[in-house]
XYZ file of C-alpha atoms in Angstrom:
599
model
C -9.911 -35.265 38.788
C -9.856 -33.970 35.251
C -12.357 -34.842 32.375
C -10.913 -35.223 28.879
C -12.835 -35.388 25.651
C -10.260 -37.545 23.792
C -6.691 -38.914 23.653
C -5.217 -35.598 22.629
C -6.908 -33.649 25.392
C -5.947 -36.358 27.873
C -2.331 -36.107 26.732
C -2.438 -32.343 27.292
C -3.825 -32.697 30.733
C -1.233 -35.309 31.608
C 1.647 -33.165 30.366
C 0.336 -30.337 32.622
C 0.289 -32.386 35.899
C 3.278 -32.338 38.355
C 5.732 -34.796 37.226
C 6.246 -36.501 40.646
C 2.556 -37.606 40.889
C 0.946 -40.968 40.002
C -1.701 -40.605 37.344
C -4.747 -42.769 36.409
C -6.916 -42.882 33.276
C -10.426 -44.279 33.748
C -13.174 -44.563 31.226
C -16.267 -42.573 32.465
C -18.419 -45.621 31.655
C -16.434 -47.983 33.871
C -18.476 -50.403 35.848
C -16.594 -52.478 38.420
C -15.692 -53.028 42.031
C -13.837 -50.360 43.962
C -11.120 -52.915 44.913
C -10.558 -53.788 41.195
C -9.733 -50.128 40.758
C -7.508 -50.178 43.957
C -5.382 -53.073 42.832
C -5.279 -51.913 39.227
C -4.389 -48.296 39.910
C -2.674 -47.933 43.355
C -0.122 -50.757 43.543
C 3.361 -49.024 43.949
C 5.351 -52.055 42.977
C 4.708 -51.581 39.159
C 5.578 -48.523 36.992
C 2.385 -49.011 34.999
C -0.749 -51.183 35.455
C -4.094 -51.601 33.683
C -7.352 -53.320 34.114
C -10.248 -53.209 31.580
C -11.240 -49.569 31.333
C -8.530 -48.089 33.547
C -4.724 -47.590 33.499
C -2.233 -45.973 35.809
C 1.335 -44.922 35.740
C 3.993 -43.937 38.346
C 6.227 -41.053 37.505
C 8.818 -43.220 35.871
C 6.208 -44.534 33.457
C 4.506 -41.289 32.743
C 6.514 -40.474 29.575
C 5.657 -43.834 28.119
C 1.965 -43.226 28.974
C 2.119 -39.691 27.387
C 3.636 -41.168 24.303
C 0.944 -43.885 24.190
C -1.851 -41.193 24.447
C -0.229 -39.200 21.596
C -0.060 -42.385 19.573
C -3.738 -43.098 20.276
C -4.578 -39.573 19.316
C -2.939 -40.132 16.066
C -4.628 -43.534 15.516
C -3.511 -46.167 18.000
C -3.119 -49.936 17.669
C -4.302 -52.708 20.087
C -1.874 -55.073 21.707
C -2.056 -57.660 18.929
C -0.651 -55.351 16.349
C -3.769 -54.896 14.191
C -5.271 -51.507 13.589
C -7.876 -50.900 16.192
C -11.219 -52.260 14.987
C -9.753 -53.589 11.771
C -10.241 -57.284 10.945
C -7.354 -59.723 10.851
C -6.606 -61.871 7.958
C -9.274 -64.324 8.796
C -11.727 -61.519 8.902
C -12.310 -61.529 12.706
C -11.948 -58.365 14.765
C -8.971 -58.706 17.102
C -9.797 -59.666 20.656
C -9.825 -56.470 22.700
C -9.906 -54.203 19.639
C -12.001 -51.074 19.929
C -13.915 -49.775 16.882
C -13.143 -46.189 15.998
C -13.335 -44.217 12.868
C -11.116 -41.323 13.619
C -8.268 -40.425 15.853
C -8.686 -39.308 19.443
C -11.850 -41.369 20.150
C -12.163 -41.789 23.966
C -14.450 -44.828 24.016
C -12.078 -47.123 25.718
C -9.062 -44.918 25.810
C -7.344 -46.562 28.788
C -7.300 -49.854 26.955
C -5.959 -48.237 23.880
C -3.141 -46.501 25.935
C -2.343 -49.832 27.732
C -2.130 -51.638 24.218
C 0.222 -48.851 23.013
C 2.389 -49.266 26.139
C 2.727 -52.933 25.441
C 3.559 -52.232 21.759
C 6.222 -49.870 22.875
C 7.952 -52.433 25.047
C 6.600 -51.317 28.337
C 3.671 -53.556 29.006
C 1.561 -52.558 32.028
C 1.053 -54.970 34.944
C -2.357 -56.611 34.613
C -3.434 -57.888 38.065
C -5.540 -60.959 38.552
C -8.970 -59.806 39.364
C -10.586 -63.138 40.199
C -14.343 -62.582 40.702
C -14.090 -58.795 40.715
C -15.849 -56.971 37.973
C -14.068 -54.396 35.675
C -15.519 -53.600 32.435
C -16.776 -50.855 30.023
C -20.177 -51.953 28.772
C -20.844 -51.229 25.212
C -24.695 -50.904 25.412
C -27.460 -50.678 28.095
C -27.931 -54.485 28.209
C -24.226 -55.015 28.831
C -24.343 -52.299 31.547
C -27.243 -53.987 33.244
C -25.510 -57.424 33.175
C -22.312 -55.776 34.583
C -24.194 -54.241 37.492
C -25.843 -57.578 38.273
C -22.454 -59.277 38.291
C -21.206 -56.306 40.553
C -23.933 -56.881 43.020
C -23.372 -60.606 43.228
C -19.762 -60.335 44.514
C -18.960 -58.936 47.895
C -16.134 -56.485 47.267
C -14.914 -56.488 50.941
C -14.901 -60.248 51.153
C -12.755 -60.596 48.134
C -10.371 -58.013 49.520
C -10.065 -59.857 52.851
C -9.460 -63.165 51.248
C -6.849 -61.778 48.906
C -5.028 -60.327 51.858
C -4.044 -63.820 52.910
C -1.143 -65.509 50.925
C -2.261 -68.170 48.586
C 0.401 -70.682 49.751
C 0.904 -70.962 53.565
C 1.588 -73.611 56.078
C -1.103 -75.657 57.865
C -0.760 -73.860 61.233
C -0.943 -70.314 59.638
C -3.701 -71.296 57.263
C -6.085 -72.774 59.814
C -4.972 -71.350 63.169
C -3.679 -67.705 62.364
C -5.066 -66.348 59.154
C -8.779 -66.962 59.910
C -8.592 -64.060 62.393
C -5.307 -62.232 61.565
C -6.911 -60.818 58.389
C -9.566 -59.074 60.466
C -6.879 -57.598 62.612
C -5.130 -56.423 59.402
C -8.437 -54.637 58.343
C -8.780 -53.201 61.843
C -5.204 -51.732 61.493
C -6.023 -50.335 57.973
C -9.066 -48.615 59.245
C -7.054 -46.883 61.956
C -4.378 -45.709 59.582
C -1.657 -48.223 60.896
C 1.047 -49.038 58.340
C 2.557 -52.515 57.717
C 5.939 -51.116 58.900
C 4.378 -50.170 62.305
C 2.899 -53.671 62.663
C 6.261 -55.265 61.668
C 8.002 -53.233 64.287
C 5.353 -54.214 66.931
C 5.999 -57.901 66.042
C 9.731 -57.364 66.531
C 9.168 -55.656 69.873
C 6.929 -58.479 70.979
C 9.412 -61.127 70.065
C 12.201 -59.199 71.820
C 9.933 -59.100 74.875
C 9.403 -62.910 74.554
C 13.141 -63.340 74.451
C 13.585 -61.192 77.547
C 10.966 -63.242 79.278
C 12.683 -66.517 78.391
C 16.026 -65.017 79.538
C 14.679 -64.818 83.145
C 15.003 -68.533 83.396
C 11.849 -68.949 85.559
C 8.855 -71.101 84.778
C 6.560 -68.115 84.520
C 9.083 -66.481 82.197
C 9.138 -69.407 79.953
C 5.319 -69.628 79.804
C 4.972 -65.876 79.017
C 7.702 -66.192 76.457
C 5.748 -68.908 74.628
C 2.517 -66.780 74.559
C 4.392 -63.704 73.450
C 6.140 -65.654 70.603
C 2.851 -66.782 69.266
C 1.510 -63.147 69.517
C 4.601 -62.018 67.653
C 3.833 -64.465 64.899
C 0.256 -63.331 64.650
C 1.546 -59.757 64.141
C 4.098 -61.087 61.646
C 1.279 -62.564 59.594
C -0.815 -59.327 60.016
C 1.819 -56.926 58.589
C 1.918 -58.780 55.263
C -1.909 -59.109 55.213
C -2.230 -55.477 55.861
C 0.202 -54.618 53.036
C -1.817 -56.743 50.640
C -5.183 -55.412 51.993
C -4.218 -51.790 51.709
C -1.513 -52.217 48.937
C 1.006 -50.492 51.134
C 4.216 -51.951 49.728
C 7.418 -50.017 50.319
C 11.118 -50.136 50.117
C 11.595 -49.805 53.939
C 8.938 -52.505 54.392
C 10.773 -54.894 52.233
C 13.881 -54.472 54.326
C 12.117 -54.798 57.590
C 10.037 -57.851 56.593
C 13.092 -59.603 55.086
C 15.280 -59.075 58.193
C 13.027 -59.002 61.170
C 11.841 -62.625 61.024
C 15.357 -64.024 61.358
C 16.183 -61.353 64.010
C 13.085 -62.407 66.063
C 13.852 -66.044 65.868
C 17.568 -65.862 66.596
C 17.096 -63.277 69.453
C 14.597 -65.861 70.936
C 17.268 -68.537 70.670
C 19.671 -66.286 72.618
C 17.034 -65.500 75.228
C 16.415 -69.279 75.786
C 20.143 -69.829 76.197
C 20.443 -67.016 78.728
C 17.483 -68.357 80.607
C 18.957 -71.852 80.767
C 22.315 -70.471 81.899
C 20.444 -68.852 84.839
C 19.302 -72.401 85.737
C 22.796 -73.773 85.441
C 22.371 -75.425 82.083
C 24.698 -74.273 79.288
C 22.845 -74.725 75.927
C 24.713 -71.995 73.865
C 26.136 -74.706 71.554
C 22.576 -75.994 70.879
C 21.369 -72.488 70.287
C 24.141 -71.769 67.852
C 23.721 -75.067 66.259
C 19.929 -74.326 65.697
C 20.792 -71.006 64.069
C 23.381 -72.521 61.908
C 21.111 -75.315 60.757
C 18.177 -72.947 60.109
C 20.284 -70.524 58.090
C 21.799 -73.322 55.995
C 18.249 -74.539 55.311
C 17.320 -71.161 53.992
C 20.441 -70.863 51.792
C 19.531 -74.316 50.242
C 16.104 -72.865 49.405
C 17.401 -69.696 48.068
C 20.226 -71.255 45.960
C 17.995 -73.969 44.481
C 15.393 -71.382 43.472
C 17.804 -68.965 42.003
C 19.484 -71.769 40.014
C 16.215 -73.012 38.483
C 13.519 -70.344 38.310
C 14.532 -69.139 34.811
C 16.187 -72.230 33.420
C 14.943 -73.567 30.084
C 13.698 -77.061 29.625
C 13.055 -77.091 33.376
C 11.319 -80.365 33.795
C 11.949 -83.669 35.589
C 10.200 -86.894 36.587
C 10.586 -86.061 40.157
C 8.891 -82.577 39.683
C 6.152 -84.377 37.868
C 5.675 -86.715 40.686
C 5.583 -83.820 43.162
C 2.787 -82.195 40.990
C 0.785 -85.334 41.029
C 1.027 -85.512 44.864
C -0.124 -81.923 45.099
C -3.335 -83.019 43.363
C -4.154 -85.200 46.402
C -5.385 -82.670 49.048
C -3.999 -84.240 52.326
C -0.501 -84.805 50.951
C -0.144 -81.086 50.330
C -0.628 -80.238 54.006
C 1.546 -83.151 55.117
C 4.496 -82.078 52.862
C 4.138 -78.535 54.012
C 4.170 -79.470 57.762
C 7.108 -81.727 57.726
C 9.364 -79.068 56.397
C 8.718 -77.073 59.525
C 7.889 -73.731 57.952
C 7.934 -70.678 60.197
C 4.493 -71.141 61.579
C 4.845 -74.758 62.588
C 8.294 -74.099 63.842
C 7.365 -71.148 66.012
C 4.364 -72.920 67.333
C 6.556 -75.900 68.298
C 9.047 -73.645 69.963
C 6.338 -71.729 71.941
C 4.668 -74.825 73.204
C 7.947 -76.540 74.262
C 9.240 -73.368 75.906
C 6.072 -73.131 78.098
C 5.971 -76.766 78.910
C 9.550 -78.089 78.984
C 13.113 -76.786 79.285
C 15.324 -74.880 76.878
C 17.522 -78.016 76.382
C 14.498 -79.969 75.276
C 13.434 -77.063 73.006
C 16.628 -77.020 71.128
C 17.045 -80.782 70.867
C 13.564 -81.221 69.466
C 14.022 -78.217 67.164
C 17.417 -79.479 65.881
C 15.982 -83.016 65.209
C 12.961 -81.567 63.336
C 14.952 -79.106 61.325
C 17.547 -81.757 60.485
C 14.915 -84.121 59.192
C 13.184 -81.259 57.222
C 16.669 -80.313 55.729
C 17.365 -83.874 54.776
C 13.967 -84.240 53.091
C 13.990 -81.093 51.158
C 17.592 -81.290 50.012
C 17.363 -84.926 49.037
C 14.222 -84.109 46.895
C 16.036 -81.200 45.230
C 19.144 -83.287 44.553
C 16.914 -85.867 42.785
C 15.049 -83.126 40.830
C 18.372 -81.708 39.744
C 19.887 -84.969 38.673
C 16.808 -85.940 36.577
C 16.107 -82.402 35.303
C 17.147 -81.458 31.757
C 17.575 -77.811 32.191
C 19.986 -75.184 30.844
C 20.736 -72.754 33.435
C 21.182 -69.050 32.504
C 23.999 -66.647 32.965
C 21.852 -64.741 35.480
C 21.446 -67.877 37.609
C 25.284 -68.442 37.534
C 25.811 -64.828 38.618
C 23.256 -65.194 41.408
C 25.008 -68.353 42.745
C 28.380 -66.599 42.566
C 26.922 -63.694 44.538
C 25.500 -66.075 47.165
C 28.815 -67.896 47.422
C 30.243 -64.652 49.073
C 33.889 -65.346 47.905
C 36.475 -63.019 49.291
C 39.993 -62.132 48.108
C 41.532 -65.462 49.024
C 39.039 -67.520 46.978
C 39.167 -65.140 44.156
C 43.009 -65.241 44.126
C 42.967 -69.058 43.948
C 40.248 -69.078 41.286
C 42.309 -66.706 39.140
C 45.561 -68.708 39.685
C 44.135 -72.087 39.147
C 41.098 -71.318 37.024
C 42.445 -73.036 33.903
C 42.843 -76.378 35.738
C 39.455 -75.968 37.456
C 37.612 -75.564 34.142
C 38.884 -79.012 33.032
C 37.499 -80.782 36.085
C 34.329 -82.923 35.788
C 30.798 -81.415 35.980
C 30.175 -82.243 39.451
C 33.583 -80.832 40.672
C 32.292 -77.510 42.129
C 29.826 -78.974 44.590
C 32.279 -81.913 45.320
C 35.105 -79.478 46.082
C 32.826 -77.209 48.291
C 31.436 -80.154 50.256
C 34.851 -81.774 50.664
C 36.473 -78.584 51.794
C 33.554 -77.890 54.242
C 33.807 -81.359 55.721
C 37.629 -81.182 56.002
C 37.720 -77.865 57.809
C 34.905 -78.674 60.227
C 36.280 -82.185 61.060
C 39.829 -80.849 61.611
C 38.575 -78.143 63.903
C 36.683 -80.856 65.823
C 39.320 -83.583 65.982
C 42.702 -81.922 65.804
C 44.338 -80.535 69.084
C 42.835 -77.234 69.999
C 45.292 -74.456 69.525
C 47.522 -76.209 67.120
C 48.302 -75.465 63.488
C 45.982 -78.054 61.812
C 42.848 -76.141 61.875
C 44.720 -73.297 60.093
C 46.137 -75.620 57.529
C 42.544 -77.034 56.949
C 41.107 -73.486 56.625
C 43.733 -72.585 54.035
C 43.059 -75.824 52.114
C 39.271 -74.894 52.402
C 40.066 -71.488 50.867
C 41.800 -73.258 47.902
C 38.890 -75.697 47.390
C 36.342 -72.806 47.555
C 38.394 -70.867 44.965
C 38.430 -73.856 42.611
C 34.692 -74.448 43.168
C 33.791 -70.984 41.830
C 36.528 -70.680 39.222
C 33.887 -71.377 36.457
C 30.246 -70.388 36.062
C 28.029 -72.280 38.474
C 25.761 -73.881 35.737
C 26.026 -77.519 36.663
C 23.095 -79.628 37.825
C 24.235 -79.612 41.443
C 26.148 -76.292 41.595
C 23.423 -74.820 43.734
C 24.883 -76.752 46.631
C 27.986 -74.643 46.676
C 26.635 -71.643 48.616
C 25.084 -73.746 51.372
C 28.314 -75.765 51.713
C 30.119 -72.614 52.167
C 27.766 -71.395 54.869
C 27.965 -74.765 56.624
C 31.891 -74.554 56.592
C 32.115 -71.053 57.959
C 29.388 -71.311 60.590
C 30.305 -74.835 61.573
C 33.987 -73.988 62.070
C 33.134 -70.997 64.271
C 30.777 -73.192 66.397
C 33.225 -76.024 66.816
C 36.266 -73.811 67.729
C 34.188 -71.765 70.120
C 32.849 -74.990 71.796
C 36.362 -76.458 72.039
C 37.792 -73.253 73.608
C 35.784 -74.312 76.676
C 35.749 -70.840 78.199
C 32.766 -68.730 79.433
C 31.780 -66.274 76.787
C 33.170 -68.005 73.742
C 29.992 -69.568 72.470
C 27.920 -66.314 72.978
C 30.579 -64.400 71.110
C 30.438 -66.989 68.390
C 26.628 -66.726 68.323
C 27.011 -63.011 67.802
C 29.532 -63.506 64.982
C 27.387 -66.031 63.138
C 24.389 -63.756 63.515
C 26.269 -60.757 62.033
C 27.505 -62.886 59.034
C 24.083 -64.467 58.546
C 22.548 -60.964 58.364
C 24.958 -60.170 55.542
C 23.943 -63.421 53.661
C 20.254 -62.804 54.071
C 20.760 -59.187 52.904
C 22.393 -60.566 49.834
C 19.538 -62.941 49.141
C 16.873 -60.217 49.379
C 18.816 -57.886 47.157
C 19.020 -60.514 44.480
C 15.312 -61.261 44.893
C 14.569 -57.561 44.310
C 16.451 -57.594 41.067
C 19.107 -55.157 42.167
C 21.995 -57.673 42.486
C 24.343 -58.462 45.332
C 25.958 -55.951 47.723
C 28.868 -53.943 46.261
C 32.005 -55.994 45.871
C 33.946 -53.677 48.124
C 31.573 -54.780 51.082
C 32.396 -58.435 50.343
C 36.129 -57.834 50.303
C 35.910 -55.677 53.465
C 34.178 -58.537 55.269
C 36.881 -60.846 53.974
C 34.580 -63.376 52.306
C 33.543 -66.625 53.829
C 36.820 -68.189 53.425
C 38.790 -65.195 54.789
C 36.693 -65.188 57.971
C 37.181 -68.894 58.371
C 40.854 -68.560 58.158
C 40.835 -65.570 60.622
C 38.891 -67.511 63.143
C 41.214 -70.623 62.830
C 44.222 -68.241 63.244
C 42.696 -66.668 66.348
C 42.162 -70.125 67.827
C 45.662 -71.105 67.168
C 47.506 -67.934 68.175
C 45.451 -66.707 71.011
C 44.546 -68.219 74.442
C 40.965 -69.187 75.064
C 40.007 -65.879 76.876
C 41.742 -63.816 74.166
C 39.959 -65.948 71.482
C 36.582 -64.932 72.953
C 37.672 -61.269 72.734
C 38.805 -61.855 69.129
C 35.403 -63.373 68.230
C 33.569 -60.450 69.821
C 35.695 -57.852 67.982
C 35.261 -59.633 64.600
C 31.477 -59.856 65.284
C 31.274 -56.184 65.939
C 33.355 -55.264 62.948
C 31.288 -57.403 60.552
C 28.072 -56.195 61.993
C 29.139 -52.487 61.673
C 30.234 -52.934 58.057
C 27.341 -54.956 56.693
C 24.467 -53.379 58.736
C 25.675 -49.765 57.758
C 25.762 -50.711 53.986
C 22.500 -52.560 54.321
C 20.706 -49.585 55.909
C 22.185 -47.213 53.345
C 20.956 -49.444 50.439
C 17.450 -50.068 51.748
C 16.622 -46.503 52.474
C 18.015 -45.378 49.117
C 15.988 -44.750 45.876
C 17.681 -47.682 44.246
C 16.129 -50.330 46.406
C 13.182 -52.386 45.015
C 9.715 -51.335 46.255
C 8.529 -54.916 47.062
C 7.084 -56.700 49.869
C 8.871 -59.979 50.136
C 6.708 -63.042 51.023
C 9.572 -64.971 52.463
C 9.120 -68.662 53.279
C 5.651 -70.036 53.574
C 4.345 -69.305 57.017
């Protein structure tokens, strides 16, 4: 801790501190809660942050803070552009202005520095404090009032409540969070990190999958209990991160990928357990993974297409907002889309009480209804929404499309013709191509040339679909159509091979490809863009992999087809996981803690 007598002295002290350290500037007369200072000064996600009477900067923002202090020493300006303490044209003192009569006055220096940062184009993050107190009293009466307000609010209670996500599912809100937040505090007081809790959640889920794989009634019952415990830990890691403000690059990667790894590993465990009892449910397990992944891609694509669109309003959205004002409808609408909490609870109870086949049948029916409900609502919103989508959104959708060399070549060759097609052509081409390749794989003679021809036609349709920027009302349907086409073709051809091991190999291939697609999503969410184009080309793109699988089914016998699927799964996993690990542990990865889907 250093004491400074003014802006100039504070600037000199700041310049003398090691460049790699976080620095904070706090007014000595500050009155407020400790947690207000914690969330204002220690959150690693933002280069600079400020609350009334305090400001902080990470190493990358320190030059801007130093310049702001130098400016304040020379006579700073508050955020609204009027000289500090000087009246505006109507004679009023600007809000937040601090009276001073000479440079380097340190009355509310952090506020002056924060305002100067904003003026310089680097506005600090200003966290929502809620009932927490953070102020610099100007006189003894104000100080007394601030202290009374401070005593009236339980700092620890606010901290615990703020550790829970504001928007969660019914099961999580009422059955998990009331006690998991206390578990998060227990972990924080013992020095545990969110990454350690995330890893414990993964280990618990894998143990649940192993228990399910035994195929015994006792194993299924234990698997259900362990799956719920894994979900409790899954909620706890995020609550611990928010409670202790331990956001990290590695934590973002772990949290973003482990939820899917846990759920899909559990599907595999159930399929193995069923096989031990003589029931082959691998097709159902793979179908559940395909459906769940496509649901997520619908969510991601729709959100990326619309979150920064201008004129982003529609009658359907207005109706949804009105329904949200009626309390019980909020919970019903959150439950019927089967968020992760409700979904895992359903899986756990059915695992303990029924058979794997029943688990997957109920899960597929519930997820299919949820997918139809959410997709129909979003299509209606898109058709009635008067929005202009941005170049950033079009780029994000193109990245989510995961187009490889074949699609890019067709797009370049026939791009001129594609640009003259109607507005709804991209989603229509994507959906038609997906339907054609899946139906051909399902209905044409297995091992014949027709699935290959359909896969090549699908590659052509996918190239035409992405030949122009994806800014149309329904263009967000293009990436999920591509996911359905690729995953569905793999599922159908593996099922029709009718040989032991084909469906488990297909499960591994879809899991590896889905990992690549989820990794793309979370990179885009972090603001760093999609994976490098060389990775997409090395993995052949969605259309290239579809053609490869169709060729393998046509040219190889069923046992060799299983081997081909296994080799392709291993190759894709090696390429995409290696690049993913390299990226997420590098300094270029975003230091965020992704909230994922509502729990």
